[in-house]
CSV table of C-alpha atoms in Angstrom, one decimal:
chain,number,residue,atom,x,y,z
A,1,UNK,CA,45.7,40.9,74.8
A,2,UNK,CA,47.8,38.4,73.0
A,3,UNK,CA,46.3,35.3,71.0
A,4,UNK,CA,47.9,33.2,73.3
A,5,UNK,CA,46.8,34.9,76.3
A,6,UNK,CA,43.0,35.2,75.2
A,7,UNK,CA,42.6,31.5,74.6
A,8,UNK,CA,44.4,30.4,78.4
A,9,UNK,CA,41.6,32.8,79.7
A,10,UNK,CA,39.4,31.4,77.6
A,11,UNK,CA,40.3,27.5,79.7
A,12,UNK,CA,40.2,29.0,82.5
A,13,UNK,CA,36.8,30.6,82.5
A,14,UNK,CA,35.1,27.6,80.8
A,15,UNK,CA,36.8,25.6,83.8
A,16,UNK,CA,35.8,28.1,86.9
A,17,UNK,CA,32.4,29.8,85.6
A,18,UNK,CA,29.1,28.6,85.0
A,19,UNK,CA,29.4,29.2,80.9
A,20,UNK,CA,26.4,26.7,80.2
A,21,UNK,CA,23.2,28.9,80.4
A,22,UNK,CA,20.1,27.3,82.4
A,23,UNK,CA,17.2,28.4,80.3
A,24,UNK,CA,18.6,27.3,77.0
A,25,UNK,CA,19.0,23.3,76.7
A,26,UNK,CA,19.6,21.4,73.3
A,27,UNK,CA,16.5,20.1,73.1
A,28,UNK,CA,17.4,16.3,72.7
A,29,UNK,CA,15.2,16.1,76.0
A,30,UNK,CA,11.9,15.5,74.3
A,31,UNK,CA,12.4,12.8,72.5
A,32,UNK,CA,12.1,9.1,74.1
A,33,UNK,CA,13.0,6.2,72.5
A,34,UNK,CA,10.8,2.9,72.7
A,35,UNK,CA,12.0,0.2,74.8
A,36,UNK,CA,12.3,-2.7,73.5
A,37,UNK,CA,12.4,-5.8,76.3
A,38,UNK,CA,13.0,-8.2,74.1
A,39,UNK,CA,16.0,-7.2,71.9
A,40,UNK,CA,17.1,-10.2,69.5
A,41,UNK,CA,20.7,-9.5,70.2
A,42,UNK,CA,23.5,-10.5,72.2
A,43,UNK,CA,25.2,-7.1,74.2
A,44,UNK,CA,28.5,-8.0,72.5
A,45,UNK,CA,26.9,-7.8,69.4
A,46,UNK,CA,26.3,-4.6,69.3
A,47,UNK,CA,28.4,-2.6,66.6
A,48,UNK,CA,29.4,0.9,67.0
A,49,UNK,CA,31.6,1.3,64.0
A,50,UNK,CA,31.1,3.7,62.2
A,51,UNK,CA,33.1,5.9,59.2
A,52,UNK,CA,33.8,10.2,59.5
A,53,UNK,CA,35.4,11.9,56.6
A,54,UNK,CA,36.8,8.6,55.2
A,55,UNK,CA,38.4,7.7,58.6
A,56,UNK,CA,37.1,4.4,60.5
A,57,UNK,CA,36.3,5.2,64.5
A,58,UNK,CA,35.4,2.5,66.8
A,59,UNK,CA,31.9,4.5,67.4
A,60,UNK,CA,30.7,8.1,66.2
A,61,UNK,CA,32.3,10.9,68.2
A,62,UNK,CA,35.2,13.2,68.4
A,63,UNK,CA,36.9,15.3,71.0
A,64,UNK,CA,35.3,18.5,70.4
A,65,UNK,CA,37.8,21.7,69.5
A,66,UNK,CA,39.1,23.8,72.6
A,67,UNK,CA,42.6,24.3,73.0
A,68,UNK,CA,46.0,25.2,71.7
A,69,UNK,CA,49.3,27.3,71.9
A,70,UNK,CA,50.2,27.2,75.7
A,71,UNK,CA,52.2,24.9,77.1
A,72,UNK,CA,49.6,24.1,79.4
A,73,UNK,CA,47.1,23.5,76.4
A,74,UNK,CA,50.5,21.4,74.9
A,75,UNK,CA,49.4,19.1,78.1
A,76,UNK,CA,46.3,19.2,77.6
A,77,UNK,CA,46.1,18.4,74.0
A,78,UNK,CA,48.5,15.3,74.8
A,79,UNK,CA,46.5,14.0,77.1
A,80,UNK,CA,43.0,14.3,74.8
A,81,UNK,CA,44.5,12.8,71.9
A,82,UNK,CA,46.3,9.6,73.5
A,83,UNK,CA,42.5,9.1,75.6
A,84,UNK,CA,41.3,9.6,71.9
A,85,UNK,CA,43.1,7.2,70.2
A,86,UNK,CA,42.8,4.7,73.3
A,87,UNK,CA,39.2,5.1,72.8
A,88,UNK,CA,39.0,4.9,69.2
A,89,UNK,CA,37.5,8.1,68.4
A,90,UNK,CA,39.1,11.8,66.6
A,91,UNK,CA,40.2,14.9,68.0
A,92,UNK,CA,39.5,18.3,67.1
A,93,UNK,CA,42.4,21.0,67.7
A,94,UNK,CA,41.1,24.5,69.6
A,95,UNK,CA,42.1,27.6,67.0
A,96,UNK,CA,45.6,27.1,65.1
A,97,UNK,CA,45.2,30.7,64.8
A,98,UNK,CA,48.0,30.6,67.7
A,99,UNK,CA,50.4,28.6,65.4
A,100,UNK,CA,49.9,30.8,62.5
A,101,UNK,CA,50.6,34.2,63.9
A,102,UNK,CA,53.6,32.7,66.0
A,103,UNK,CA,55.1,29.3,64.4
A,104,UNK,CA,56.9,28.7,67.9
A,105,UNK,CA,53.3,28.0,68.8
A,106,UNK,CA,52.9,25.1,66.4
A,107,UNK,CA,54.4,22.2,68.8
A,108,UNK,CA,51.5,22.3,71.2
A,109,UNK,CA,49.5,21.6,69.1
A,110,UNK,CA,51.2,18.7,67.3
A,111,UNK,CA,49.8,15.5,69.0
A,112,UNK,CA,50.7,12.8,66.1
A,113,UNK,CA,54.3,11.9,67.7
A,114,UNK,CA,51.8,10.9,71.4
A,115,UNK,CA,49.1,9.6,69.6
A,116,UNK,CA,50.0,7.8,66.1
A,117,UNK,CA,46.9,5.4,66.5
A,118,UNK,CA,44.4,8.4,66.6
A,119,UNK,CA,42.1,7.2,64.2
A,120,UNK,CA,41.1,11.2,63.3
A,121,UNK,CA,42.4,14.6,63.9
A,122,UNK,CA,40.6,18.0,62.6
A,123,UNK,CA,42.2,21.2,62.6
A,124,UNK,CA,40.1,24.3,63.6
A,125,UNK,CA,40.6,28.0,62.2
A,126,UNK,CA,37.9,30.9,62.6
A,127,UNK,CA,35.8,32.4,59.7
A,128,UNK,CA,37.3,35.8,60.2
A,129,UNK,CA,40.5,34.5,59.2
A,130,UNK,CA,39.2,34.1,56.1
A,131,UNK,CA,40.3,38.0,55.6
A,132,UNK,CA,44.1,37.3,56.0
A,133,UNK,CA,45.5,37.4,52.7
A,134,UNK,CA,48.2,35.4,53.9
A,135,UNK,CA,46.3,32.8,54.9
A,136,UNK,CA,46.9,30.2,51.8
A,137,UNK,CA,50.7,30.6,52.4
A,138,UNK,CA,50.5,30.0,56.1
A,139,UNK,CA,48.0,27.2,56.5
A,140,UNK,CA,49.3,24.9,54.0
A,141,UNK,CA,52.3,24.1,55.9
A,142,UNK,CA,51.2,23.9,59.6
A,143,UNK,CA,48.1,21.1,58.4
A,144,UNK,CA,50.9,19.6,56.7
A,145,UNK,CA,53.1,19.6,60.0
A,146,UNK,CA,50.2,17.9,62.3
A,147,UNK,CA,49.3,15.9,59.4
A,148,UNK,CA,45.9,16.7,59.6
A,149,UNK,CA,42.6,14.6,58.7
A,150,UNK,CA,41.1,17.9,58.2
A,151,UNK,CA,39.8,21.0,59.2
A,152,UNK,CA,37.3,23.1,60.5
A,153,UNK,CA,35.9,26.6,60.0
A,154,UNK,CA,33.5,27.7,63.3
A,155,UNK,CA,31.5,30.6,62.7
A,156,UNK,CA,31.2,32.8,65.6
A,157,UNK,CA,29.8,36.1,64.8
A,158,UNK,CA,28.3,36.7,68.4
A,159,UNK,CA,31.0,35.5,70.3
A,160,UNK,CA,33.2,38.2,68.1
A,161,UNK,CA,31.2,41.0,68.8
A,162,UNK,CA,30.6,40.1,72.6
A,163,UNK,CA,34.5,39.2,72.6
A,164,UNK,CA,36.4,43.3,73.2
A,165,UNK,CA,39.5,42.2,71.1
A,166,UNK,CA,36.7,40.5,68.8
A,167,UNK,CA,37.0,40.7,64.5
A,168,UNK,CA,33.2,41.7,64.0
A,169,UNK,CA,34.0,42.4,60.0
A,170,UNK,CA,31.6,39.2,58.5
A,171,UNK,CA,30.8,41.1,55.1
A,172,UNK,CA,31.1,39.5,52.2
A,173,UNK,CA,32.6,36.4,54.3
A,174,UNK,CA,30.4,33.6,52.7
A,175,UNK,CA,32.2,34.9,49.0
A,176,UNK,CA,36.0,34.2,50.4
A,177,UNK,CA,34.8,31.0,52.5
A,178,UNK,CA,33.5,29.9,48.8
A,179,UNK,CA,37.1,30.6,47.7
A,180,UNK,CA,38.6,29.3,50.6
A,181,UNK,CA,37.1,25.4,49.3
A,182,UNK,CA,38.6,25.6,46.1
A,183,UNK,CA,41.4,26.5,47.3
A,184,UNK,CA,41.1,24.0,49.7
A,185,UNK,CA,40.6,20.9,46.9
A,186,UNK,CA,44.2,22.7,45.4
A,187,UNK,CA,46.5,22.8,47.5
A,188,UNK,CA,45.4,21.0,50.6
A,189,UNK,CA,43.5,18.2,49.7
A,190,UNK,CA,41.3,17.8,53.2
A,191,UNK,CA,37.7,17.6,53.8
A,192,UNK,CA,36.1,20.7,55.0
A,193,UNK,CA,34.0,21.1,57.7
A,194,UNK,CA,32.1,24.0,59.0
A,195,UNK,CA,31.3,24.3,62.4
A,196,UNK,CA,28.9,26.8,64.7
A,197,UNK,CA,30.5,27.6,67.6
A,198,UNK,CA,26.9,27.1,70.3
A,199,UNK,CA,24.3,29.1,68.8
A,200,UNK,CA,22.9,26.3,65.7
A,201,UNK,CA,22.2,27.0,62.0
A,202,UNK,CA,19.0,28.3,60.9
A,203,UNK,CA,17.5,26.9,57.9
A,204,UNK,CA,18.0,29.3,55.6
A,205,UNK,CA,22.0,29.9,56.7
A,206,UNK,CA,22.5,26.1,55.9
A,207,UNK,CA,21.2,27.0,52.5
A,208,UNK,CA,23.5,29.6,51.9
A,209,UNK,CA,26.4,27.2,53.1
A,210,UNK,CA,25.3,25.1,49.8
A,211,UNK,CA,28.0,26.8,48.1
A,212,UNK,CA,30.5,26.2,49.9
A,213,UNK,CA,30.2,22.6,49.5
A,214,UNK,CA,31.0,21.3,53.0
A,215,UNK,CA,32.0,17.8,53.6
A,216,UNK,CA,30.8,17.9,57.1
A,217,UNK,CA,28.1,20.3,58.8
A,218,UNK,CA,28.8,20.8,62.8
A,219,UNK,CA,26.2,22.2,64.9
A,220,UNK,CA,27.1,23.2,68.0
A,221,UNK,CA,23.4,24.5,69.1
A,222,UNK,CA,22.2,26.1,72.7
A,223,UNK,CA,22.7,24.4,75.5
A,224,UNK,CA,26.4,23.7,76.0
A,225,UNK,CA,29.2,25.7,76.9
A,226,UNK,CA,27.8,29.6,75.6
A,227,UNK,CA,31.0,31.3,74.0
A,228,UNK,CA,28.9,34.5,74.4
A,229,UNK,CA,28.9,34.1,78.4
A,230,UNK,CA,32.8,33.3,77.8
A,231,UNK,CA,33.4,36.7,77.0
A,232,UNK,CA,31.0,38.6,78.9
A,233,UNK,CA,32.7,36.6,81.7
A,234,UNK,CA,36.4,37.1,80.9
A,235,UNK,CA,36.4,40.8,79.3
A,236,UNK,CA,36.0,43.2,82.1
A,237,UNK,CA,33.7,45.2,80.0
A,238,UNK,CA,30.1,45.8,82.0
A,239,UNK,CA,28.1,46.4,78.8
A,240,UNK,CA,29.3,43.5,77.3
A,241,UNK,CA,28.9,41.4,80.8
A,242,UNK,CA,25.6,42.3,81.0
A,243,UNK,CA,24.4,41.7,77.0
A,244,UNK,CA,26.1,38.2,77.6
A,245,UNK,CA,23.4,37.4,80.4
A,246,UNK,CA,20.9,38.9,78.3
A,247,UNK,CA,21.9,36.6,74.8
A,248,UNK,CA,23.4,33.3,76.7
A,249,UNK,CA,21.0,31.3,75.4
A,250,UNK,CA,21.1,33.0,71.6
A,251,UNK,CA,20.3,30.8,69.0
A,252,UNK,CA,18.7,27.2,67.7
A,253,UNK,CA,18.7,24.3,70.0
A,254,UNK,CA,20.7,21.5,68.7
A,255,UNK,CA,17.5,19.0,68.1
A,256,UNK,CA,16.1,22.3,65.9
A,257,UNK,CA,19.6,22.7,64.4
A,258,UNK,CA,20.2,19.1,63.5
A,259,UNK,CA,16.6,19.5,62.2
A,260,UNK,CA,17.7,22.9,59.9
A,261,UNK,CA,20.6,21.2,58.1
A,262,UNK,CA,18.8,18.2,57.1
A,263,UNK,CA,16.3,20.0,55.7
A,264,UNK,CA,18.7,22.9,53.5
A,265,UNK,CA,21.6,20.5,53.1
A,266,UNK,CA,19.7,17.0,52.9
A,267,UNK,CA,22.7,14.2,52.3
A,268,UNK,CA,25.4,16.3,53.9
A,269,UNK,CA,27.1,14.5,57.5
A,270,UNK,CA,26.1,16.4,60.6
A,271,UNK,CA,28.0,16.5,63.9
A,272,UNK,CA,25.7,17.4,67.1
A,273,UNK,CA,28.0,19.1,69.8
A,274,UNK,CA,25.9,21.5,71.4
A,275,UNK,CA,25.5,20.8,75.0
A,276,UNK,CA,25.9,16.8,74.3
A,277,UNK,CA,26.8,15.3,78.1
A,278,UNK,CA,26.1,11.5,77.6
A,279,UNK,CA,25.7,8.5,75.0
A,280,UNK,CA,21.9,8.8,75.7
A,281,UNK,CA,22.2,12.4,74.0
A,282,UNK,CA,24.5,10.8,71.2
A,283,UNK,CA,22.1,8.4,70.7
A,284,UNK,CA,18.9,10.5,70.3
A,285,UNK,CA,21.2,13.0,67.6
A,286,UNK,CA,21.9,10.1,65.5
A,287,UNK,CA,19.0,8.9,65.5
A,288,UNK,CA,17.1,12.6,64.2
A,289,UNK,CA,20.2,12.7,61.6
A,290,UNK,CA,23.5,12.9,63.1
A,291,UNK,CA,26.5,11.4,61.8
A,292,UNK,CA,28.8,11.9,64.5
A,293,UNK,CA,28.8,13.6,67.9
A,294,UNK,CA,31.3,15.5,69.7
A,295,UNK,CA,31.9,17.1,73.4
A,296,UNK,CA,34.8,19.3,74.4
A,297,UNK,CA,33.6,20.9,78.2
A,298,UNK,CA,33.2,17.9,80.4
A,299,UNK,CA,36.4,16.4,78.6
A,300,UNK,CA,38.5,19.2,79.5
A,301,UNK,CA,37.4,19.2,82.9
A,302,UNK,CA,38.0,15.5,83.0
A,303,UNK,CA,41.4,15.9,81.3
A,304,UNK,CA,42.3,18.4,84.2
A,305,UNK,CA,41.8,15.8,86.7
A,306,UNK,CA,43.7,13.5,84.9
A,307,UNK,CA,44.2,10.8,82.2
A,308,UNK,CA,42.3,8.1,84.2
A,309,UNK,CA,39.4,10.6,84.9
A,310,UNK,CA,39.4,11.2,80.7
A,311,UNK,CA,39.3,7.8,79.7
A,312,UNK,CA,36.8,7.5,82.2
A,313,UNK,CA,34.3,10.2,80.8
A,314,UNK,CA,34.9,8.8,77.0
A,315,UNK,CA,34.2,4.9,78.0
A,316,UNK,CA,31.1,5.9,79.9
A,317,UNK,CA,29.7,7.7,76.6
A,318,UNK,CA,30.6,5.2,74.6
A,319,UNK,CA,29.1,2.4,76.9
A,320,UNK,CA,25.8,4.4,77.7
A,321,UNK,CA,25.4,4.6,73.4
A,322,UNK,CA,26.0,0.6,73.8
A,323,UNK,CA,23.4,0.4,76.3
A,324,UNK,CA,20.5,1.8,74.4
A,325,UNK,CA,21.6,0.0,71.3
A,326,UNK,CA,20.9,-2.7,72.9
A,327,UNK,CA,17.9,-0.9,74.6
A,328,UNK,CA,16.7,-0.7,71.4
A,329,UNK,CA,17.4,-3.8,69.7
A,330,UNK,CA,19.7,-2.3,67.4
A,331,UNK,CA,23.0,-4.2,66.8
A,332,UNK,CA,24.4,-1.4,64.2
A,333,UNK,CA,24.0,2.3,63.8
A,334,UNK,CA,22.0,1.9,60.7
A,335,UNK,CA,19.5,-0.1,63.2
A,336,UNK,CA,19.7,3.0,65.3
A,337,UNK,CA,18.7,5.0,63.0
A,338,UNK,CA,15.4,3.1,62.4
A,339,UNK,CA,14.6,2.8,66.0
A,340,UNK,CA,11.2,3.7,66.7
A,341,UNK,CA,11.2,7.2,68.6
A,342,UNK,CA,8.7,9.5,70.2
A,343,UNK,CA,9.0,13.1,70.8
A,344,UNK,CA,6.9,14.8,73.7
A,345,UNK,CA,3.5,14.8,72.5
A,346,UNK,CA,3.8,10.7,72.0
A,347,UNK,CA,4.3,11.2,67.8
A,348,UNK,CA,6.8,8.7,66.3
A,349,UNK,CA,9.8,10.5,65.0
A,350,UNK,CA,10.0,10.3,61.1
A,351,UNK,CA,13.2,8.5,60.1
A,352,UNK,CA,16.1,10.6,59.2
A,353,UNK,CA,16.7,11.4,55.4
A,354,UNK,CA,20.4,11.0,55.9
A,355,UNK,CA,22.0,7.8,56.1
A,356,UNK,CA,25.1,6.9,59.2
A,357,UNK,CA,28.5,6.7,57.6
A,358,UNK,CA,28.7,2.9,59.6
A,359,UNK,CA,31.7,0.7,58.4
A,360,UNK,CA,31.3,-1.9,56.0
């Protein structure tokens, strides 16, 4: 199966099956924030700005990376960015793997000439494309093309090896990612960021990705969309079907992943993706050290049903983050931060070591 064809099928099983497994959940659940009845602010006080990868976003969140090199996922990016930019947040692109195999792909994917305003847009490539030698000629030129903000590496070894056309050769991968940076800071000139596709970072993998010196850490933990139920779902392969029940919940939650980074990479941005559904959940992963926060299932659903449906879905996150801002008494993310949190046995939440890239 072709590139192309792999990722349409990949749209339209997240769209049509249940790909978000029900006894893994991100674990953003057992914490509670404290109420505060009394909060010395006005609602229209309440500041959301905030700052990702030197870019300034009306509040902390991007359209998470899914699609790319259809004309259908032309559409579709179209649609995300322009809801983006309206909403003053980023976009990431799904794989430009597409549009460097096949350069006729490259226009679906290019969403600048729609969307001018979009305050943030992130290419996304895989790890295992860190094998091509012909990667740095071929890369250059397309981030150049969609004038890119900058890009993303997602590690996916388990949705490789679940995956039957899957690249399952990770050896020695950290050594050419480490290569990939510099040549990253030589002839592209874009922040880096490295992203888990739904199963989180362990503590001691986020202190191996030291070296690479990532501008941005994203953690897309357990209980979101399961790229390891994607394949078992769209591969026709019963061994594989059946391991993907089995390992659908693989991994760290994203509280526990959000945890892991701060503690191996402490000063390093995080982005919390995995499984995040509302501003509530946004909230409670800035709050244990997020910078940022990203969502790419329900958007796509709601971008299938339209542009109103989209914009929508992002002013509803955005206004529930408002809400317990003010909930909280906090007029700015930095007050967020310091908003006094419980988890499930009643304990305060220690404040987070990492500081929120707010604006000035």
């Amino acid at each position: 199966m072709s590139t192309i064809s792999r990722k349409s099928e990949h749209i339209r099983v997240c769209v049509e099956e249940d790909v978000e497994p029900r006894d893994a959940n991100n674990g953003l659940d057992a914490f509670r924030f404290d109420h505060d009845a009394l909060p010395d602010l006005d609602f229209d006080e309440v500041d959301t700005g905030a700052s990702l990868l030197g870019r300034n976003l009306r509040w902390p969140f991007f359209i998470g990376s899914m699609t790319g090199g259809t004309q259908g996922a032309r559409d579709l990016n179209t649609r995300l960015a322009v809801a983006a930019a309206r909403s003053g947040c980023g976009m990431a692109l799904g794989s430009l793997r597409p549009a460097l195999e096949d350069p006729d792909s490259l226009p679906t994917f290019d969403v600048r000439k729609a969307a001018p305003d979009l305050p943030l847009l992130l290419g996304n490539i895989g790890i295992a494309q860190m094998a091509d030698p012909r990667l740095p000629d071929r890369l250059p030129p397309v981030c150049e093309r969609l004038r890119l903000d900058g890009l993303i590496v997602h590690l996916n070894p388990m949705q490789e090896v679940l995956q039957p056309e899957g690249d399952t050769r990770f050896k020695g991968l950290l050594d050419r990612l480490v290569d990939f940076r510099r040549l990253m800071k030589q002839s592209l000139d874009l922040p880096l960021v490295i992203k888990e596709v739904g199963s989180g970072f362990s503590e001691s993998t986020s202190a191996r990705l030291r070296a690479v010196d990532p501008d941005l850490i994203e953690t897309a933990g357990t209980g979101g969309t399961s790229w390891i139920r994607v394949e078992g779902l769209r591969g026709g392969d019963p061994v594989r079907s059946r391991c993907s029940v089995t390992l659908a919940g693989w991994g760290h939650s994203l509280a526990q992943s959000i945890s892991n980074v701060r503690k191996a990479m402490p000063g390093t941005g995080i982005v919390a993706s995995g499984g995040l559904r509302t501003g509530l959940d946004l909230a409670v992963a800035l709050r244990l050290g997020a910078s940022a926060g990203a969502m790419a299932l329900p958007l796509l659903k709601a971008a299938l049903e339209g542009s109103d449906r989209l914009d929508e879905a992002l002013d509803t996150v955005l206004f529930e983050l408002r809400a317990v801002m003010f909930g909280t008494g906090s007029r700015t993310l930095a007050d967020l931060k310091r908003a006094p949190m419980m988890d499930t046995n009643g304990e305060q939440v220690p404040l987070s070591e990492s500081p929120p890239q707010t604006q000035d």
